[in-house]
mmCIF file with all atom_site columns, C-alpha atoms in Angstrom:
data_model
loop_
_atom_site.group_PDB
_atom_site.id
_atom_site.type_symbol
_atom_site.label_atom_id
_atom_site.label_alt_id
_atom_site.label_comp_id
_atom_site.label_asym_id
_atom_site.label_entity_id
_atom_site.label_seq_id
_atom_site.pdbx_PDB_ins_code
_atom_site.Cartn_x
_atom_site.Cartn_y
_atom_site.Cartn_z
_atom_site.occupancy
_atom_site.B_iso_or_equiv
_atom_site.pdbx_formal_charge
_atom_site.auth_seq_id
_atom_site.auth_comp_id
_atom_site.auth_asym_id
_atom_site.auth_atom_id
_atom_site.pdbx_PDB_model_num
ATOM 1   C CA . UNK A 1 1   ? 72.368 96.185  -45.343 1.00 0.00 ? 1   UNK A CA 1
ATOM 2   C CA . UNK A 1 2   ? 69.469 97.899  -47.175 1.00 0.00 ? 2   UNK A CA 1
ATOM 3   C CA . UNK A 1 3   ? 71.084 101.082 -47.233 1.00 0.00 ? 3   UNK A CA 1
ATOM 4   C CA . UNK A 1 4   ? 73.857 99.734  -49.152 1.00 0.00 ? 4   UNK A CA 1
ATOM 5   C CA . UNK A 1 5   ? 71.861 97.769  -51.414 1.00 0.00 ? 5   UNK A CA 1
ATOM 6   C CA . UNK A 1 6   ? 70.164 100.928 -52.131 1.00 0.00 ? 6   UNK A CA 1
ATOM 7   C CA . UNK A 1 7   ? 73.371 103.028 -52.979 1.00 0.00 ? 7   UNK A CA 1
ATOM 8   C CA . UNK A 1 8   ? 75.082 99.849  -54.889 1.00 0.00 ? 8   UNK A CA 1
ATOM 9   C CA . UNK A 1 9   ? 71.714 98.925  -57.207 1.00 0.00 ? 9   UNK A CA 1
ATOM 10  C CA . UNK A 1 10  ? 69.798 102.029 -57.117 1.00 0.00 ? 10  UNK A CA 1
ATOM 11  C CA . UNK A 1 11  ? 65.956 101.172 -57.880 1.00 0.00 ? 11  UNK A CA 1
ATOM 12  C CA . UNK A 1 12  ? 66.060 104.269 -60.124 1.00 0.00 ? 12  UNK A CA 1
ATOM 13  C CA . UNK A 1 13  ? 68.795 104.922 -62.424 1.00 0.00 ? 13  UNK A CA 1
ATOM 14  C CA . UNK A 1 14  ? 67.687 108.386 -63.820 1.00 0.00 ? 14  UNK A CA 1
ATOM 15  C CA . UNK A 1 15  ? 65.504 111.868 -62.735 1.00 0.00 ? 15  UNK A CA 1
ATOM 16  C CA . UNK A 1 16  ? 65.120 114.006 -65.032 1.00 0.00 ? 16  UNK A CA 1
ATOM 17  C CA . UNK A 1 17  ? 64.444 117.895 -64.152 1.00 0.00 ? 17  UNK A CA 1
ATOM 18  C CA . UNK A 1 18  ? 64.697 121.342 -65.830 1.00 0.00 ? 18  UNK A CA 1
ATOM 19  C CA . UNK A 1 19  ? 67.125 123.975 -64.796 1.00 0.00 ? 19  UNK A CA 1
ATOM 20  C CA . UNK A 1 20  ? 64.924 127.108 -63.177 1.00 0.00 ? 20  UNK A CA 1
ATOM 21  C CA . UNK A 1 21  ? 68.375 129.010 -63.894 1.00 0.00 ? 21  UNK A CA 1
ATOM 22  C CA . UNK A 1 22  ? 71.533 129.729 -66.223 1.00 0.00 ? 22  UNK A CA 1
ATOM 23  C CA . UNK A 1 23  ? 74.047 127.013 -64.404 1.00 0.00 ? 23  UNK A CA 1
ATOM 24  C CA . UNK A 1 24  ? 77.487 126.113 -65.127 1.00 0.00 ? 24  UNK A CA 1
ATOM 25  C CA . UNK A 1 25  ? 78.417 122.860 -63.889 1.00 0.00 ? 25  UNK A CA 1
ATOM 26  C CA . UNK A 1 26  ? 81.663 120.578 -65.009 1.00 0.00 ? 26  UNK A CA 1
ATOM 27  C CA . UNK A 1 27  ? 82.697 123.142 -66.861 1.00 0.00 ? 27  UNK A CA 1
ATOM 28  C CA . UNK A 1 28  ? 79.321 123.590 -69.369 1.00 0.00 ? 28  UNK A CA 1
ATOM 29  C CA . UNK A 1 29  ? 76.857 126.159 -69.250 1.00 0.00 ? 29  UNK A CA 1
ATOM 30  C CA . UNK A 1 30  ? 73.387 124.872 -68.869 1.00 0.00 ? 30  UNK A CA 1
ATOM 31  C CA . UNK A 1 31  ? 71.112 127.188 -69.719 1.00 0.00 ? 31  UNK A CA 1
ATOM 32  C CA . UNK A 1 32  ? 67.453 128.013 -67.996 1.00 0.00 ? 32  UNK A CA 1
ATOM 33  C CA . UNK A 1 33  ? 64.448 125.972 -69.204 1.00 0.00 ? 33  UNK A CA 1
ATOM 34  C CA . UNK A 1 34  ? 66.964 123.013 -70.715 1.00 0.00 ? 34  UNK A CA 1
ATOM 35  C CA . UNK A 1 35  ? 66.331 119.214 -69.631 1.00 0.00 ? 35  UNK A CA 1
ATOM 36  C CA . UNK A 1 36  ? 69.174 117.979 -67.385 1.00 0.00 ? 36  UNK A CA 1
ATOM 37  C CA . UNK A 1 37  ? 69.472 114.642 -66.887 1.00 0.00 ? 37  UNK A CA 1
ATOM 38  C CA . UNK A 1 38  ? 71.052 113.268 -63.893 1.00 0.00 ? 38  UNK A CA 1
ATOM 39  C CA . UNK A 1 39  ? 72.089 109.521 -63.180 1.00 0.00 ? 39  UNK A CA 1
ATOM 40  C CA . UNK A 1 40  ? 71.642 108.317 -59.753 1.00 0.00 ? 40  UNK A CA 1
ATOM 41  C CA . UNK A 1 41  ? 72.881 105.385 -59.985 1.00 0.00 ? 41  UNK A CA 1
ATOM 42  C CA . UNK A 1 42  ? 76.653 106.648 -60.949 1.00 0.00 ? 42  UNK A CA 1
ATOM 43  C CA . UNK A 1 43  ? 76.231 109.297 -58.180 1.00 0.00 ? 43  UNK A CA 1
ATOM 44  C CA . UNK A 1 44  ? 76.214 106.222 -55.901 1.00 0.00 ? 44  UNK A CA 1
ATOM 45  C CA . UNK A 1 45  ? 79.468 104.824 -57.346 1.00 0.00 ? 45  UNK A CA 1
ATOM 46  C CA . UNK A 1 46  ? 81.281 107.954 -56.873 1.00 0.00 ? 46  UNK A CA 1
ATOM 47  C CA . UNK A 1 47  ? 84.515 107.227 -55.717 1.00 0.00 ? 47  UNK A CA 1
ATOM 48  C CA . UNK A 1 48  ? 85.188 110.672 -53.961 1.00 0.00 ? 48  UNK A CA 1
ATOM 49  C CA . UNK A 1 49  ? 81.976 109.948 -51.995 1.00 0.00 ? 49  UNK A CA 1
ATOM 50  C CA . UNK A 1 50  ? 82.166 106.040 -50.902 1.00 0.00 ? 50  UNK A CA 1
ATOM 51  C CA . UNK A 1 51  ? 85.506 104.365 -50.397 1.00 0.00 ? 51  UNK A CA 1
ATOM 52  C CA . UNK A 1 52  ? 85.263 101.382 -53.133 1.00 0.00 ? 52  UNK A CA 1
ATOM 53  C CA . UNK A 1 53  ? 82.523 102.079 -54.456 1.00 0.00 ? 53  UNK A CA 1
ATOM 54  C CA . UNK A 1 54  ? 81.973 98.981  -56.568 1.00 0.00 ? 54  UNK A CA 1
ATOM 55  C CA . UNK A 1 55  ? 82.166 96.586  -53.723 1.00 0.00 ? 55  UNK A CA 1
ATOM 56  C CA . UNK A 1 56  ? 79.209 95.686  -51.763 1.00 0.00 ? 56  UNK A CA 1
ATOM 57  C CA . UNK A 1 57  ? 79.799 95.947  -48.171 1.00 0.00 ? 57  UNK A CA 1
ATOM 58  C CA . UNK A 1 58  ? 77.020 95.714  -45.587 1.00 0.00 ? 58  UNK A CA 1
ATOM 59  C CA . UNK A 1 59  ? 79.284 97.407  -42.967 1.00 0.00 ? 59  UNK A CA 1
ATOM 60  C CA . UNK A 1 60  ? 79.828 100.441 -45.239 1.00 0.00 ? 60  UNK A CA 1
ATOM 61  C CA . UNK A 1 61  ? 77.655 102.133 -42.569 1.00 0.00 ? 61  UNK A CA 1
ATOM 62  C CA . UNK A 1 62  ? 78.593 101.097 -39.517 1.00 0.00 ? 62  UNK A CA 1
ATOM 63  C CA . UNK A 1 63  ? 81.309 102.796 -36.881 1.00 0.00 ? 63  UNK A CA 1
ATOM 64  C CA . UNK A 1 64  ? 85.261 100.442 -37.243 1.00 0.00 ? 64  UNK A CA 1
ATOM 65  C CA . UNK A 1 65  ? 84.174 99.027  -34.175 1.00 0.00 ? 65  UNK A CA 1
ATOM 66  C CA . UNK A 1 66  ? 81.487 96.935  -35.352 1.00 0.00 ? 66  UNK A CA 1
ATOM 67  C CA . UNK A 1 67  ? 79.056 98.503  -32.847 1.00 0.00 ? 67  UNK A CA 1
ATOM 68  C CA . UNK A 1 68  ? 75.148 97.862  -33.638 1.00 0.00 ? 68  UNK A CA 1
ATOM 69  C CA . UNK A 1 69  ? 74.843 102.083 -33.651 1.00 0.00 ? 69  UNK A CA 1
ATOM 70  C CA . UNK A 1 70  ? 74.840 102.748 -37.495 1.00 0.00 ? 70  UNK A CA 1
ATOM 71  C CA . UNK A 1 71  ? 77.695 104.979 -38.707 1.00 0.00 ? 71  UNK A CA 1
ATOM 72  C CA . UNK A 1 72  ? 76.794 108.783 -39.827 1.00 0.00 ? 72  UNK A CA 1
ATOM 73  C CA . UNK A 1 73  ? 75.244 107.930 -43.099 1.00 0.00 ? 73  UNK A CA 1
ATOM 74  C CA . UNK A 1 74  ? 76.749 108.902 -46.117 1.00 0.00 ? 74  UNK A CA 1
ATOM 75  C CA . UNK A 1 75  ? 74.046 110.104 -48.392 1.00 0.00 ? 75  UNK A CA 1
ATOM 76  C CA . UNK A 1 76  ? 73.117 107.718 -51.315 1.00 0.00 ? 76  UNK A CA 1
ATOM 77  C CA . UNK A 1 77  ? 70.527 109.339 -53.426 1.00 0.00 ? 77  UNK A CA 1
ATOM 78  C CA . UNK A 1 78  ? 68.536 106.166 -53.761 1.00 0.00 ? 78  UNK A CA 1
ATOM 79  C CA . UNK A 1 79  ? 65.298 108.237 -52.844 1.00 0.00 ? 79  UNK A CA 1
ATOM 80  C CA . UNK A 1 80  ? 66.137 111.342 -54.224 1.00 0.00 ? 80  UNK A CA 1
ATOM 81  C CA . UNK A 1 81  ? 67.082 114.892 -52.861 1.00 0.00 ? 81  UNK A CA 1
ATOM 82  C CA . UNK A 1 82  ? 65.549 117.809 -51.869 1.00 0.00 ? 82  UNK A CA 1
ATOM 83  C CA . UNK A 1 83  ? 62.102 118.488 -52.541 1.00 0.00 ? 83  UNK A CA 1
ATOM 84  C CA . UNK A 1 84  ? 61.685 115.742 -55.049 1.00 0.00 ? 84  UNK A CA 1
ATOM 85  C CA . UNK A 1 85  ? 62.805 113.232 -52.049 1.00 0.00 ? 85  UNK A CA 1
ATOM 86  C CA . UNK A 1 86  ? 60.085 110.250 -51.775 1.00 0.00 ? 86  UNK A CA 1
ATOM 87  C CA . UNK A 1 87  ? 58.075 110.580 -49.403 1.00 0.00 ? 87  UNK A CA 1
ATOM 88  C CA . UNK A 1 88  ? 57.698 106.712 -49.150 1.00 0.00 ? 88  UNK A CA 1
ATOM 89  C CA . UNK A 1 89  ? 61.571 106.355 -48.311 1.00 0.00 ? 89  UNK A CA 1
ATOM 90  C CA . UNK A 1 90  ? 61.102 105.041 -44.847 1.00 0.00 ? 90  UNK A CA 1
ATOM 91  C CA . UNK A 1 91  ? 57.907 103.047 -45.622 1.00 0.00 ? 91  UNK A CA 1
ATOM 92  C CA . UNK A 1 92  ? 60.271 101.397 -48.386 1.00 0.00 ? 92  UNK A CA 1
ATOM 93  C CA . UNK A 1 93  ? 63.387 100.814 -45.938 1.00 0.00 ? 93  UNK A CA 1
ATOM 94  C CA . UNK A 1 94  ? 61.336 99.424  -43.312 1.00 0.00 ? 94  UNK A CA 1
ATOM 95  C CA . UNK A 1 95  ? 59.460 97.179  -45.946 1.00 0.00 ? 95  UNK A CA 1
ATOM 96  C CA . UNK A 1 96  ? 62.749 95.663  -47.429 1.00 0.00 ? 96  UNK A CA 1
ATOM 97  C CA . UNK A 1 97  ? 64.499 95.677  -43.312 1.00 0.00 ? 97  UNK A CA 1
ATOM 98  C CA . UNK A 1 98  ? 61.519 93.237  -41.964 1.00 0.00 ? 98  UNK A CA 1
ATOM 99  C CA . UNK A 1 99  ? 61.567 91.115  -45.134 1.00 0.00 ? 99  UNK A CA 1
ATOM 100 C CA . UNK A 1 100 ? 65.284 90.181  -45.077 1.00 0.00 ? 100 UNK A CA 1
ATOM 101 C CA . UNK A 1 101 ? 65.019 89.448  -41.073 1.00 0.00 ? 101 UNK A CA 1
ATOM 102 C CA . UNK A 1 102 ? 62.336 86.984  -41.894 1.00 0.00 ? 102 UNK A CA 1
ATOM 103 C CA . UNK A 1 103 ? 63.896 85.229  -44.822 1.00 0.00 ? 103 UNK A CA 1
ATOM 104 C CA . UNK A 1 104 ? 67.048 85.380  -42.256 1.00 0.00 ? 104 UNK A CA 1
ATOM 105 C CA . UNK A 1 105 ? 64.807 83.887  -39.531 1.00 0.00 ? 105 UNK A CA 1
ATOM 106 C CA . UNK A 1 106 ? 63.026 81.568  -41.185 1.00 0.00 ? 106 UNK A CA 1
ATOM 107 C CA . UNK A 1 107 ? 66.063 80.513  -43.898 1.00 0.00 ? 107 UNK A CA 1
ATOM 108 C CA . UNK A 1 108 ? 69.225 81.205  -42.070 1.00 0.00 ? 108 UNK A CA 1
ATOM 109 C CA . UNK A 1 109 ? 71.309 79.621  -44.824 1.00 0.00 ? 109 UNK A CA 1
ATOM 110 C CA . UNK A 1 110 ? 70.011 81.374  -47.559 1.00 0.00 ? 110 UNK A CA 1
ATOM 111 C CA . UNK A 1 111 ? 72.644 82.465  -50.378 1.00 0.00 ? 111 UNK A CA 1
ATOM 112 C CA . UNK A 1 112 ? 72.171 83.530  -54.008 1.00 0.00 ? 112 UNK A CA 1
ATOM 113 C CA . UNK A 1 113 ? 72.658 81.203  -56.190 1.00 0.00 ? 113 UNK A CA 1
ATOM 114 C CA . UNK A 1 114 ? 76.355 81.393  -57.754 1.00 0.00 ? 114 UNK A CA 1
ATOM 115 C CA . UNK A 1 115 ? 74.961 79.662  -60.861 1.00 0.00 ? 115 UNK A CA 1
ATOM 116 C CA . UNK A 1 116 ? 72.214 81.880  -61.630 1.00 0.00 ? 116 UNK A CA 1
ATOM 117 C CA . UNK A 1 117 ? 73.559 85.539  -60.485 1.00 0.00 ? 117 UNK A CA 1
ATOM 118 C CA . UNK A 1 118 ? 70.885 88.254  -61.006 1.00 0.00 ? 118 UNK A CA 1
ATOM 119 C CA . UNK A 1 119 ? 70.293 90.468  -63.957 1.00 0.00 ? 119 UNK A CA 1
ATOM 120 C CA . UNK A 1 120 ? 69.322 93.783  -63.115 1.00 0.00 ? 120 UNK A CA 1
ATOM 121 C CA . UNK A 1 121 ? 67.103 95.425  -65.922 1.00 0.00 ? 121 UNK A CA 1
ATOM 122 C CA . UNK A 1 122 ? 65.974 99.146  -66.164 1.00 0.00 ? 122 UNK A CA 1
ATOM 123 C CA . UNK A 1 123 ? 67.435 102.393 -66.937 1.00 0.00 ? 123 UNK A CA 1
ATOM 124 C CA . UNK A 1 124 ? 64.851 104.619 -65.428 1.00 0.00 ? 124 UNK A CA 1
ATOM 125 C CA . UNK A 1 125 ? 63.754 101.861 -62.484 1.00 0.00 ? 125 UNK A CA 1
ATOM 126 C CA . UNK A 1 126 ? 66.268 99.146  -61.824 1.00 0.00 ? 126 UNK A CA 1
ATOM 127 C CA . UNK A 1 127 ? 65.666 95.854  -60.659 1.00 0.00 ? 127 UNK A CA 1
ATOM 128 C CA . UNK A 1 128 ? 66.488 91.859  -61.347 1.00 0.00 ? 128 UNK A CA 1
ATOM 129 C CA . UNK A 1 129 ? 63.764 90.017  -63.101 1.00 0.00 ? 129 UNK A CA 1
ATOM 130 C CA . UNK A 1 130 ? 64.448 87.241  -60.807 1.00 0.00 ? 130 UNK A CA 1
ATOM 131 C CA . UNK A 1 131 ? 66.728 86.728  -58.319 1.00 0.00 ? 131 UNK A CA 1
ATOM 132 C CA . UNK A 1 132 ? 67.206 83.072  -57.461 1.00 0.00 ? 132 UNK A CA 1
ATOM 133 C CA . UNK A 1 133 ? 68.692 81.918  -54.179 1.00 0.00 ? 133 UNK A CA 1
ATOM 134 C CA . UNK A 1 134 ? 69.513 78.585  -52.272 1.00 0.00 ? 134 UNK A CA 1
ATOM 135 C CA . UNK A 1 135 ? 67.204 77.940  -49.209 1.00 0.00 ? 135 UNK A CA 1
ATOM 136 C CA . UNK A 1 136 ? 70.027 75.480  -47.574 1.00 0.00 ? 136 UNK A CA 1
ATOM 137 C CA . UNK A 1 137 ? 73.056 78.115  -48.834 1.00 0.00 ? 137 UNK A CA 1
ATOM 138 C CA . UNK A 1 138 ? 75.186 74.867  -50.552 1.00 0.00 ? 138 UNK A CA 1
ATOM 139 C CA . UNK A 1 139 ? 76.343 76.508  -53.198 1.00 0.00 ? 139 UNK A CA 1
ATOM 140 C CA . UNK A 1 140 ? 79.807 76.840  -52.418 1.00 0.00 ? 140 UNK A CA 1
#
């Protein structure tokens, strides 16, 4: 589950780089020393990368069968790539893993609420101001 809510709400939407080298790419010539811009959080919508991109599916990495072994990962680019990758990734995963299991634990009901659905904010780093959620999941 947190590696799809990484790839489907990246926490940053942008990096920004330089090219080191003439580059063509999609057709245009980028030439060495200009600003590129790249947006992360399209690159995890891309539809020839994840089936359905658009839907949120917390089995997107698991094997058909439903086994507990996660499925070979198909890279999001939450973190980054290469040698600007954070360093912090699996701090971060782990952080966000042990909270949800003890929300789960303690709230085993919990649901956002469908009358107050979050707003993620950010172009550069993406989150919702607030994400509001029923403790006894009776919103339906």
């Amino acid at each position: 589950m947190v590696e799809e809510g990484l790839r489907w709400v990246s926490p940053i939407g942008t990096q920004t780089r330089q090219a080191v080298t003439d580059t063509e790419l999609g057709g245009a010539t980028i030439p060495a020393g200009a600003p590129v811009g790249s947006l992360v959080s399209s690159a995890n919508r891309d539809e020839t990368k994840f089936a359905d991109p658009d839907r949120f599916d917390i089995f997107r990495y698991r094997p058909a069968s439903q086994e507990a072994t996660p499925a070979p990962r198909t890279v999001n680019l939450a973190f980054g790539v290469g040698r600007h990758f954070c360093a912090g990734h699996a701090f971060s995963r782990a952080q966000v893993r042990i909270a949800i299991e003890a929300l789960i634990r303690r709230f085993p009901n919990l649901e956002p609420d469908p009358a107050r659905p979050p707003e993620f904010r950010g172009w550069e780093f993406r989150a919702p101001r607030r994400l509001d959620v029923l403790l006894s999941g009776r919103g339906r």
